[in-house]
Structures are given as C-alpha cells and as structure tokens.
Amino acid sequence: MPGTGSRWWPGATLYQVYVRSWQDSDGDGYGDLNGVIARLDHLEWLGVDGIWLSPTMPSPDDDWGYDVSDYRDVHPELGTLADLDRLIAEAGRRGLRVLLDLVPNHTSSAHPWFVEATGDPASPRREYYVWADPRPDGGLPNNWLAANGDSAWTLDEASGQFYLHNFLPSQPDLNWWNPVVHQEFTDILRFWFDRGVAGFRIDVAHGLYKDAELRDDPPAPSGDLIGGRYGLEQVYSANRPESHAVFRDWRKIADSYPSPRLLLGETWVTLDAMAGFHSEDDELQLTFNFPFIFADFTAKGLAGVVGDTLAALPAGECPVWTSSNHDISRFPTRWAGGDERKARLALLILATLPGTLVLYYGDEIAMTDVTVPVELRRDPMVPGGRRGEGRDRARTPMPWDASPSGGFTADGVQPWLPYGPHAERNVAGQRDDPDSTLNLCRALLALRRREFGGRLVSYEQLAAPAGVWMYRSGDLTVAANFTGQPVPLPALAGGVLVRTGPGGVNAGSKPGSAGAGLALGGADAGSGSAELLGPWAGLVARS
Ligand code: GLC
C-alpha cells in the first residue's frame, strides 16, 4: 500500500466512482469493475489519493446496489471477486486506495436473511429486522415515512406483521438492537479489510438504530433539508444515540490493521450531530458535511458554514468537503447554474479548504446534470415511483471523448442512462486544453497534495470586500469573488500560484500572466501590489 501513514486522509483527495456510469468494459451499457481498472490511469494523472466505489455487492438493483443481497461478494454484472482484488492491486500500484460502499441500515428483501425471516417467523433471522403489529384498528404501527414519501411500513401478509423500511419496501431495515446483527457486520468488515479494502463509505450512518418504542416522528421545522423527511423530523425513525456504539466497535476493528482502515459516514445531519460521529476520535474518522453541500453559493453562505463546521468538529478532527454525489444535483448545475466560471471557483474552494476533499466523477470537467427523459428514468426513490424527477440526472455516463459513445461503451450500445452533451464537454478534449477545467482541477490537486498532504492545516477567515471570501489555509491565501463585478483585493503578500481564469493554471510559473484574475502591478511576482479579481474568479497565493 502506498504511504502507510496512519492518518493519510487529511489533505487527501478521494474520488467517487459511480461504477455503473464510469466505464463499460463488456459492451452491455453498464459500467463495471474492469472498466474502472481500465480508467485508473486517469485518476493517477488527475492526482487523487483514493477512490470510493459505489455499491459493488450483489443486488437486485431496485435501488442500484443499495439493496444488498450478499455482503461478501461482487455483483455479477460488475465483475467478480477476482476482478475486485485486481482492481485493488492495480489501484495500489498507482498510489490509490480503494474504499467500498457498505450498506448496514438495510438489506435487500432478496437477502437470504429476509427470505428466511419472512418464510419462517420462528427463525432466528426474524429478529434481524424490525417488526411491528398493526394498531388495534388495523392501522400502520406509526407515522414514519420512507424516502419515497410512502409509509415506512409494509405488511407481511403471511405473518400479519408490518416490517420497517426507511427506503423502498424491498429494502427492509435491519434491527440493530439485535447483537447478532452487530456480529454479522463486524465479520463483514473484517472480510473486506482482510482483502485490502482501505475503508468504507457507510451508507445512512445516522440511521442504524430506531427508537425501541417506535414513537411517532414529530413535525419538522419547515424547509428542513437536514433531518427532515416529507414534513417529519427523523427523531425516532433515525438519529438515535445508540448508533454511536456501533461505530466505536468498528473503529477498533479499523484501527487494528497495520494500515488503519478509514470509516467515512454518510451523515445527513446537522453540524453538531455530524461532529458527534467523530466523538473523541473513537468513531468515524470522516463524515460527509451536508450543511456545506446545501449552503448558498455565496461568500457569506460558504464562509459561514465552513467556520461553523470547523467550530463544531472536535479539535484535530478532519472535515470533509464535497459538493456532488449520486443523490443530489451536481454542483456545476446546482451551485453554478452551468456557468463554468462558477464551477471553477467552486473547485478552487473545495481544493483549498483544510481536510479531505471528495470529488464525484465528472466534477473535474465541470460535468453538469443531464435531463433524463421520463421514459429513460431508472431511479425509483421518488414520490410516485420511477417516473418522477429522481437522481438519474447526476448518474449519467462519464464523457471520456467526443465519439458517439463518449468512450463509455462500445459504439451502437445503448447506455443504461443517456449521455449528456459529451461532444462539447469531455475528458479527452479538456486534457488537450491547458486552460480547461480539467487542467485547473489537476493543478489544484497537485498544489493541495504539495501543501496539505497528510496534514490538517489551519484555517483563518480574512477581511475582504463585500461578496468576496478570503481565507488563509495553511501557507496559502485564497480569494474568491462571488460577484459578477471585478473587485479590487487588498494587497497579497505572496505570488499567485493558481487562478481560475485562462492562463491561471501556470500562474505561479508565469509571473505577470493576467487571466481572469487581471493582475495589476505584477501580483504574481509577489510584490504586494493591489490585485483586481475578475467576476466569479478566484486565486490562490502564497501567504
Ligand atoms: C443513501 C444512498 C442512496 C440510497 C439510500 C438507501 O442515501 O446514498 O443512494 O438510495 O442511502 O440506501
């Protein structure tokens, strides 16, 4: 394994590979593990430190792998265990660690545990899941809602009891009050860690335990994106304090390896609750920051949530910065509205905050959401089912080149989700253009690795004109203009290293290059002169 330093993730860049949309190696229109191997060179070239693979385990794919039917194997459509072993080895040769996606909140209804639990109510597997009798009037056990807006309870006709599913009816929730479930998962963790998996992204980490009394969830404060679900606050159906003990146990296992394994939680919670999953550096090492993801793309909005995040996290704990994933709109659309200047500014910020950066595939070329026609939609996790506006828009094939198949699959093969405008925006085209977003992203990751690699650097917000966010991150000064006007900046102490505008990638090596940053008076040379920062432009300078 590359660099066996125990805490390699501060300053590191992880990259989420949505396997089904990354590269198809066998011409069936779905990406697969051999496709990931074939494209590892791109990630090495880009300069990332590790990858998180979206679910790779066998699954009926009602929720595209988040409905697992076997926790110790590889989905046959994606490859074999041997392919995954090879992927880990090939990635390791390129200095890349591999994280898998672990889904401990629920299984597929096709998992043998659930098949046994429903087939024989006297089976010990019955207690692996959450069951409840109907109310005396025959009604639902409580008011909990699933992620598609329907009731979280489905009647098991044979037994007359309801089972809980916080997601689809084919994703029954596990019963974490049962110690045997803990044992199953500690064995699963070891199974993969022993194969060289560097860690897990833990799905719905805040959800494992449910209220033992199954009390009704209370109404959510209006407009609550965090912790709220269709008007209810998930106080009892998720977010129970008992889940912390699970992560304390898993952390001990992760830390027992000579190269400690990484636990990265999907924590769709407030900043305070997120900080709670780090606890005393004895639970999750990393947690996804949803308040940051949902912040307004303004100087005030982002500076505020970054300051609050760092204040909330216990000292020494490492924050995570990400802004796209397979569940939400991509940031070049959501934050930038398709304006590439804004997407580049977002990349500059993501790459220069202290902590761990997690990119989503396509972020590096400012890939935007793709409108998927109703008849081609594949995501069922929407009110009313598959025909609604779901998450497909952020899951379309990676555009590698301008060929008809975008380099994703064989020509003439129908991809599982439609292509975006790949003739205009693709990896090959951007590699050839020194001013492209791809080359900017690569320069930022190189700078990040040089400056932050293996370290959690300090952060300090600096005084700045209205609409501008300036901060010091380690030995770097960052200025980001969130307005449509050029803004004069206070004098910079050191030379400019990277700018978001044209010519900005080599700003450090080409003193005087103007780019969208419009250097006045040779700020690149570090003269301390004033600088005019272009509309929606950003720069990184030596402090
Ligand atoms: C997580 C996943 C999402 C999935 C859900 C249920 O939020 O990111 O894609 O649908 O959990 O597993």
XYZ file of C-alpha atoms and ligand atoms in Angstrom:
555
model
C 0.000 0.000 0.000
C 1.234 3.490 -0.768
C 2.238 5.685 2.167
C 1.168 3.675 5.171
C 0.980 6.771 7.367
C -1.760 6.145 9.874
C -3.759 9.287 9.038
C -3.303 9.679 5.308
C -6.660 11.388 4.667
C -6.074 14.973 5.877
C -5.152 16.911 2.759
C -6.018 13.919 0.583
C -8.439 13.771 -2.348
C -10.914 10.940 -2.678
C -12.902 10.385 -5.858
C -16.308 8.758 -6.003
C -16.588 6.355 -8.902
C -20.220 5.590 -9.678
C -19.264 2.236 -11.148
C -22.258 1.774 -13.441
C -21.542 5.048 -15.179
C -17.789 5.137 -15.302
C -16.630 2.721 -17.999
C -18.275 -0.277 -19.617
C -15.731 -2.975 -20.496
C -18.067 -5.663 -21.836
C -20.491 -3.780 -24.046
C -23.680 -4.211 -22.003
C -24.238 -0.484 -21.467
C -23.340 -0.619 -17.747
C -20.001 0.339 -16.265
C -18.137 -2.413 -14.420
C -15.009 -3.157 -12.379
C -12.809 -3.956 -15.366
C -13.889 -0.602 -16.745
C -12.720 1.052 -13.531
C -9.352 -0.680 -13.880
C -9.092 0.491 -17.490
C -9.500 4.110 -16.402
C -7.303 4.146 -13.294
C -4.620 5.983 -15.238
C -6.954 8.969 -15.465
C -7.176 9.132 -11.687
C -3.444 8.780 -11.218
C -2.896 11.550 -13.771
C -5.514 13.720 -12.065
C -3.734 13.276 -8.753
C -6.271 11.687 -6.426
C -5.303 9.556 -3.438
C -8.167 7.129 -3.239
C -11.462 6.060 -4.729
C -14.827 5.216 -3.243
C -16.700 2.740 -5.386
C -20.491 2.991 -5.367
C -22.043 -0.351 -4.308
C -20.281 -3.377 -5.728
C -22.102 -6.178 -3.922
C -24.753 -8.485 -5.404
C -28.119 -6.776 -5.552
C -31.436 -6.957 -7.405
C -30.783 -3.253 -8.119
C -34.125 -1.924 -7.015
C -32.007 0.920 -5.606
C -28.949 0.366 -7.822
C -26.867 -1.623 -5.386
C -28.122 -0.022 -2.174
C -30.240 -3.137 -1.743
C -27.607 -5.750 -0.956
C -28.367 -9.461 -1.227
C -24.883 -10.742 -0.324
C -22.318 -8.710 1.647
C -19.358 -10.915 0.778
C -19.326 -10.961 -2.994
C -19.308 -8.825 -6.133
C -22.347 -8.070 -8.268
C -22.074 -10.403 -11.291
C -22.933 -7.545 -13.656
C -19.982 -5.571 -12.308
C -17.430 -8.401 -12.213
C -16.052 -10.985 -9.816
C -14.211 -11.019 -6.520
C -11.057 -11.686 -8.522
C -11.711 -8.518 -10.551
C -12.088 -6.530 -7.358
C -8.855 -7.981 -5.974
C -7.147 -6.986 -9.210
C -8.663 -3.522 -9.032
C -7.309 -3.053 -5.506
C -3.868 -4.233 -6.628
C -3.854 -2.080 -9.778
C -5.039 0.941 -7.838
C -2.357 0.313 -5.201
C 0.325 0.287 -7.910
C -0.822 3.795 -8.810
C -0.863 5.018 -5.232
C -4.666 4.867 -4.960
C -6.560 3.377 -2.040
C -9.948 1.751 -2.583
C -12.991 2.279 -0.364
C -16.181 0.290 -0.804
C -19.732 1.332 -0.054
C -21.222 -0.533 2.929
C -24.981 -0.571 3.487
C -25.670 -1.563 7.108
C -29.040 0.146 7.606
C -30.987 -2.304 5.480
C -30.615 -5.295 3.192
C -32.422 -6.270 0.041
C -35.623 -8.216 0.563
C -33.856 -10.818 -1.600
C -31.141 -11.277 1.035
C -31.324 -14.823 2.448
C -31.779 -13.310 5.935
C -35.008 -11.625 4.926
C -36.178 -14.565 2.852
C -35.773 -16.748 5.947
C -37.313 -14.125 8.232
C -40.485 -13.966 6.172
C -40.568 -17.660 5.262
C -40.388 -18.810 8.872
C -41.428 -16.330 11.562
C -39.893 -18.670 14.163
C -36.470 -18.404 12.506
C -33.739 -16.529 14.407
C -33.408 -14.364 11.255
C -36.783 -12.827 12.077
C -35.077 -10.719 14.736
C -32.629 -9.348 12.159
C -35.393 -6.992 11.016
C -37.821 -4.536 12.615
C -41.358 -5.897 13.004
C -44.483 -4.359 14.484
C -48.086 -5.428 14.899
C -50.827 -3.346 13.321
C -52.535 -0.872 15.630
C -55.714 -2.216 17.257
C -57.714 -0.598 14.452
C -55.537 -2.419 11.921
C -53.630 0.762 11.079
C -49.929 1.348 10.497
C -47.654 0.977 13.553
C -46.648 4.679 13.450
C -46.225 7.717 11.167
C -42.719 7.021 9.870
C -42.166 7.773 6.202
C -39.828 6.164 3.691
C -37.512 8.133 1.401
C -40.063 7.987 -1.418
C -42.717 9.613 0.771
C -44.794 6.465 1.328
C -45.259 4.825 4.715
C -42.090 3.172 6.012
C -44.140 0.059 6.897
C -45.222 -2.785 4.647
C -47.473 -5.607 5.730
C -46.040 -9.109 5.602
C -49.270 -10.871 4.658
C -48.161 -14.281 5.884
C -47.484 -13.210 9.462
C -49.856 -10.253 9.692
C -46.998 -8.061 10.968
C -45.514 -4.968 9.379
C -41.785 -4.668 8.624
C -39.908 -1.384 8.568
C -38.177 0.067 5.509
C -36.906 3.622 5.629
C -36.290 3.352 1.887
C -38.100 1.079 -0.628
C -40.281 -1.841 0.510
C -37.572 -4.075 -0.984
C -35.023 -2.551 1.460
C -36.074 -3.856 4.897
C -34.305 -2.093 7.788
C -32.043 -4.194 9.969
C -32.685 -4.448 13.687
C -29.565 -3.079 15.353
C -30.988 -3.881 18.785
C -30.093 -7.481 17.945
C -26.454 -8.243 18.933
C -26.253 -10.903 16.237
C -26.610 -8.182 13.592
C -23.534 -6.490 15.100
C -21.611 -9.734 14.831
C -22.626 -10.198 11.199
C -21.287 -6.753 10.311
C -18.056 -6.983 12.225
C -17.389 -10.186 10.281
C -18.271 -8.402 7.010
C -15.897 -5.544 7.864
C -13.052 -7.941 8.509
C -13.800 -9.911 5.347
C -13.183 -6.822 3.200
C -10.420 -5.236 5.265
C -8.513 -8.521 5.030
C -8.777 -8.317 1.218
C -7.016 -4.938 1.219
C -10.035 -2.641 1.123
C -8.833 0.661 2.617
C -12.136 1.572 4.218
C -15.837 2.099 3.759
C -18.216 4.847 2.925
C -21.025 3.953 5.313
C -24.499 4.395 3.879
C -27.116 6.105 6.107
C -24.690 6.079 9.043
C -27.075 8.116 11.181
C -29.907 5.676 10.664
C -28.947 2.323 12.126
C -30.841 2.228 15.417
C -34.544 3.132 15.602
C -36.496 4.111 18.663
C -37.187 0.985 20.711
C -40.742 2.179 21.380
C -41.328 3.128 17.715
C -42.652 6.551 18.715
C -44.092 8.849 16.036
C -41.666 11.310 14.412
C -42.634 14.922 15.224
C -43.307 17.563 12.559
C -40.099 19.034 11.082
C -39.360 22.747 11.087
C -40.438 23.925 7.645
C -37.923 23.822 4.816
C -35.616 21.500 6.764
C -33.376 19.676 4.283
C -31.333 18.088 7.044
C -33.026 15.535 9.269
C -36.452 16.273 7.810
C -38.438 13.967 5.563
C -41.758 14.938 3.998
C -42.571 17.238 6.892
C -41.406 14.913 9.672
C -38.218 15.234 11.672
C -36.425 11.909 11.912
C -36.060 11.900 15.654
C -37.223 8.344 16.232
C -37.013 6.638 12.837
C -33.282 7.502 12.675
C -30.684 9.603 14.512
C -30.753 7.511 17.663
C -27.810 7.863 20.052
C -27.272 4.094 20.281
C -25.702 4.039 16.788
C -22.533 5.611 18.191
C -21.600 2.388 19.952
C -21.601 0.592 16.594
C -19.018 2.982 15.198
C -16.882 2.767 18.315
C -16.733 -1.000 17.778
C -15.975 -0.622 14.073
C -13.264 1.951 14.765
C -11.461 -0.533 16.983
C -11.509 -3.011 14.117
C -10.369 -0.361 11.605
C -7.528 0.687 13.893
C -6.398 -2.875 14.479
C -4.912 -3.057 10.960
C -1.273 -2.044 10.434
C -2.535 0.499 7.891
C -5.672 1.729 9.679
C -8.861 1.456 7.688
C -10.990 4.506 7.054
C -14.651 4.910 8.054
C -16.395 7.697 6.141
C -20.011 8.173 7.147
C -22.927 9.351 5.081
C -24.181 11.595 7.887
C -27.192 13.505 6.580
C -27.406 15.530 9.815
C -26.724 18.935 11.384
C -23.133 20.027 12.016
C -23.402 19.306 15.727
C -24.744 15.827 15.124
C -22.055 15.281 12.486
C -19.363 16.259 14.975
C -20.876 13.703 17.357
C -19.892 10.908 14.959
C -16.219 11.807 15.462
C -16.767 11.805 19.216
C -13.404 11.549 20.956
C -11.585 10.394 17.839
C -13.035 6.968 18.521
C -15.868 6.679 15.964
C -15.861 7.725 12.294
C -12.683 9.417 11.094
C -14.584 11.251 8.358
C -18.183 12.399 7.915
C -19.969 13.907 4.930
C -20.972 17.515 5.539
C -24.496 18.046 4.185
C -24.964 21.578 5.578
C -21.960 22.578 3.420
C -23.408 20.815 0.377
C -26.692 22.680 0.774
C -25.148 26.078 1.570
C -25.843 29.000 -0.747
C -23.100 29.601 -3.288
C -22.240 32.997 -1.845
C -19.244 34.312 0.045
C -21.347 34.683 3.168
C -23.103 31.322 2.872
C -19.966 29.284 2.328
C -17.689 31.174 4.708
C -20.382 30.800 7.360
C -20.800 27.064 7.071
C -17.051 26.475 6.840
C -16.486 28.473 10.027
C -19.339 26.656 11.758
C -18.017 23.271 10.634
C -14.558 23.903 11.999
C -16.019 25.229 15.235
C -18.276 22.182 15.618
C -15.691 19.488 14.981
C -13.616 18.363 17.957
C -10.035 19.676 17.799
C -7.866 17.710 15.410
C -10.778 16.060 13.597
C -10.682 16.259 9.833
C -13.557 17.886 7.890
C -14.750 16.623 4.507
C -15.608 18.898 1.604
C -17.717 17.601 -1.215
C -20.467 19.070 -3.302
C -21.735 16.469 -5.729
C -22.753 12.855 -5.324
C -25.117 10.296 -6.798
C -28.086 11.520 -4.728
C -28.055 15.252 -5.397
C -27.733 17.681 -8.255
C -24.116 18.156 -9.392
C -22.537 21.409 -8.182
C -21.750 22.739 -11.691
C -25.537 22.835 -12.070
C -26.760 23.373 -8.507
C -24.205 25.974 -7.445
C -23.006 27.245 -10.803
C -26.147 27.075 -12.967
C -23.943 25.781 -15.789
C -21.626 28.830 -15.616
C -18.147 27.349 -15.893
C -16.540 30.321 -14.140
C -18.564 29.490 -11.047
C -17.817 25.779 -11.279
C -14.089 26.564 -11.453
C -14.406 28.840 -8.462
C -16.150 26.044 -6.560
C -13.320 23.628 -7.410
C -10.742 26.124 -6.204
C -12.527 26.427 -2.869
C -13.145 22.709 -2.445
C -9.465 22.018 -3.110
C -8.078 24.622 -0.735
C -10.059 24.043 2.441
C -8.257 22.103 5.151
C -9.331 18.468 5.417
C -10.365 15.807 2.938
C -11.790 16.553 -0.497
C -14.204 14.093 -2.091
C -14.819 14.661 -5.791
C -17.641 12.987 -7.695
C -16.864 11.591 -11.147
C -17.154 14.364 -13.709
C -16.557 17.197 -11.228
C -13.102 17.583 -12.742
C -14.578 18.625 -16.094
C -17.468 20.586 -14.536
C -19.939 17.943 -15.700
C -23.486 19.234 -15.278
C -26.760 17.418 -14.582
C -28.342 15.734 -17.568
C -32.080 15.947 -18.129
C -33.239 12.351 -18.433
C -36.453 11.876 -20.433
C -39.223 10.254 -18.440
C -39.160 7.024 -20.424
C -35.438 6.525 -19.698
C -35.523 7.148 -15.942
C -34.128 4.433 -13.684
C -34.386 5.801 -10.145
C -37.388 4.578 -8.148
C -36.707 6.606 -4.984
C -39.175 9.342 -5.854
C -42.740 10.055 -4.828
C -44.948 8.158 -7.201
C -42.116 5.902 -8.430
C -39.751 5.793 -11.344
C -41.367 8.465 -13.497
C -40.629 11.324 -11.142
C -37.623 13.637 -11.249
C -35.192 11.456 -9.318
C -31.450 11.186 -9.051
C -30.668 9.937 -12.564
C -29.615 13.420 -13.682
C -26.379 13.053 -11.700
C -25.690 9.431 -12.686
C -25.234 9.606 -16.467
C -22.195 8.093 -18.251
C -18.777 9.675 -17.821
C -17.962 11.567 -21.039
C -14.469 10.391 -21.926
C -14.326 11.661 -25.502
C -16.384 13.107 -28.322
C -17.114 9.786 -30.085
C -20.764 8.686 -30.380
C -20.493 6.506 -27.249
C -18.460 9.130 -25.411
C -15.822 6.425 -24.889
C -18.099 4.954 -22.194
C -19.254 1.838 -24.022
C -18.997 0.215 -27.446
C -20.444 2.172 -30.352
C -24.059 1.300 -31.008
C -24.697 0.088 -27.449
C -27.468 1.807 -25.549
C -26.012 3.133 -22.268
C -28.091 2.447 -19.139
C -28.694 6.191 -18.786
C -28.439 8.692 -21.642
C -25.351 10.707 -22.472
C -25.117 14.396 -21.766
C -23.590 16.862 -24.246
C -20.342 14.869 -24.400
C -19.276 16.186 -27.772
C -18.825 19.598 -26.138
C -17.519 18.580 -22.753
C -15.349 15.520 -22.323
C -12.114 14.376 -20.745
C -10.066 13.985 -23.937
C -10.943 17.446 -25.199
C -10.128 19.044 -21.888
C -6.834 17.218 -21.495
C -5.592 18.899 -24.665
C -6.567 22.375 -23.493
C -4.184 23.855 -20.909
C -6.898 26.297 -19.816
C -9.565 23.643 -19.317
C -11.360 22.978 -16.070
C -9.745 19.528 -16.064
C -6.257 21.014 -16.110
C -7.253 23.573 -13.492
C -8.552 20.774 -11.282
C -5.353 18.796 -11.772
C -3.231 21.822 -10.863
C -5.319 22.397 -7.752
C -4.971 18.774 -6.644
C -1.210 18.914 -7.174
C -0.986 22.112 -5.134
C -3.167 20.568 -2.459
C -1.032 17.474 -2.217
C 2.141 19.554 -2.033
C 0.820 21.946 0.584
C -1.588 19.853 2.646
C -0.663 16.199 2.020
C -1.037 14.186 5.236
C -1.670 17.304 7.346
C -4.668 19.075 8.761
C -3.674 22.685 8.127
C -5.056 25.717 9.932
C -7.847 27.926 8.563
C -8.483 31.596 9.171
C -11.045 33.832 7.500
C -9.576 37.148 6.341
C -11.210 40.541 5.940
C -12.431 41.004 2.362
C -14.612 43.332 0.271
C -18.352 42.565 0.098
C -19.096 39.454 -1.946
C -15.528 38.190 -1.643
C -14.391 35.365 0.590
C -10.747 35.385 1.592
C -9.087 32.877 3.851
C -5.754 31.504 4.820
C -5.384 27.733 4.637
C -2.007 26.589 5.889
C 0.528 28.656 3.967
C -1.912 29.616 1.218
C -4.120 32.659 0.842
C -7.318 32.151 -1.151
C -9.518 34.879 -2.610
C -12.859 34.064 -4.197
C -15.069 36.650 -5.887
C -18.742 35.673 -5.690
C -19.944 38.697 -7.605
C -20.402 39.461 -11.277
C -18.099 42.511 -10.978
C -14.319 42.808 -10.832
C -13.286 43.502 -7.250
C -10.070 45.133 -6.044
C -8.373 42.953 -3.470
C -6.222 44.001 -0.570
C -2.534 43.542 -1.357
C -1.385 39.938 -1.390
C 1.757 39.116 0.478
C 2.962 36.383 -1.858
C 2.851 35.355 -5.513
C -0.224 33.901 -7.161
C 0.024 30.125 -7.601
C -3.229 29.306 -9.386
C -6.096 31.336 -10.823
C -9.447 30.096 -12.056
C -9.269 32.126 -15.264
C -7.490 31.354 -18.556
C -3.752 31.128 -18.134
C -4.314 30.669 -14.439
C -3.053 27.134 -14.104
C 0.511 28.208 -14.610
C 0.114 31.486 -12.792
C 2.943 30.636 -10.452
C 5.404 29.869 -13.205
C 4.383 32.730 -15.496
C 4.702 35.904 -13.467
C 2.543 38.624 -14.878
C 0.032 36.353 -16.644
C -3.258 38.109 -16.291
C -6.040 35.593 -16.816
C -9.436 36.347 -15.388
C -7.688 37.440 -12.225
C -6.445 40.566 -14.028
C -3.274 41.005 -12.045
C -2.329 44.623 -11.612
C 1.175 45.643 -10.868
C 2.663 42.164 -11.028
C 0.987 40.499 -8.094
C 2.221 37.188 -9.490
C 5.712 38.229 -8.567
C 4.591 38.739 -5.017
C 5.218 42.435 -4.943
C 2.377 43.092 -2.551
C 0.594 45.322 -5.092
C -3.173 45.546 -5.402
C -4.992 42.942 -7.450
C -8.251 43.146 -9.358
C -10.139 39.867 -9.129
C -12.421 39.192 -12.102
C -16.147 38.343 -11.838
C -16.660 34.852 -10.349
C -12.872 34.376 -10.325
C -10.636 33.013 -7.621
C -6.960 32.729 -6.930
C -4.561 31.007 -4.608
C -1.461 32.872 -3.493
C 1.422 32.104 -1.224
C 0.745 33.682 2.187
C -28.031 6.557 0.713
C -27.522 6.388 -0.689
C -28.689 6.424 -1.615
C -29.606 5.277 -1.285
C -30.003 5.294 0.179
C -30.567 3.979 0.601
O -28.589 7.798 0.938
O -26.563 7.354 -0.973
O -28.306 6.369 -2.965
O -30.755 5.312 -2.077
O -28.921 5.530 1.024
O -29.564 3.020 0.666
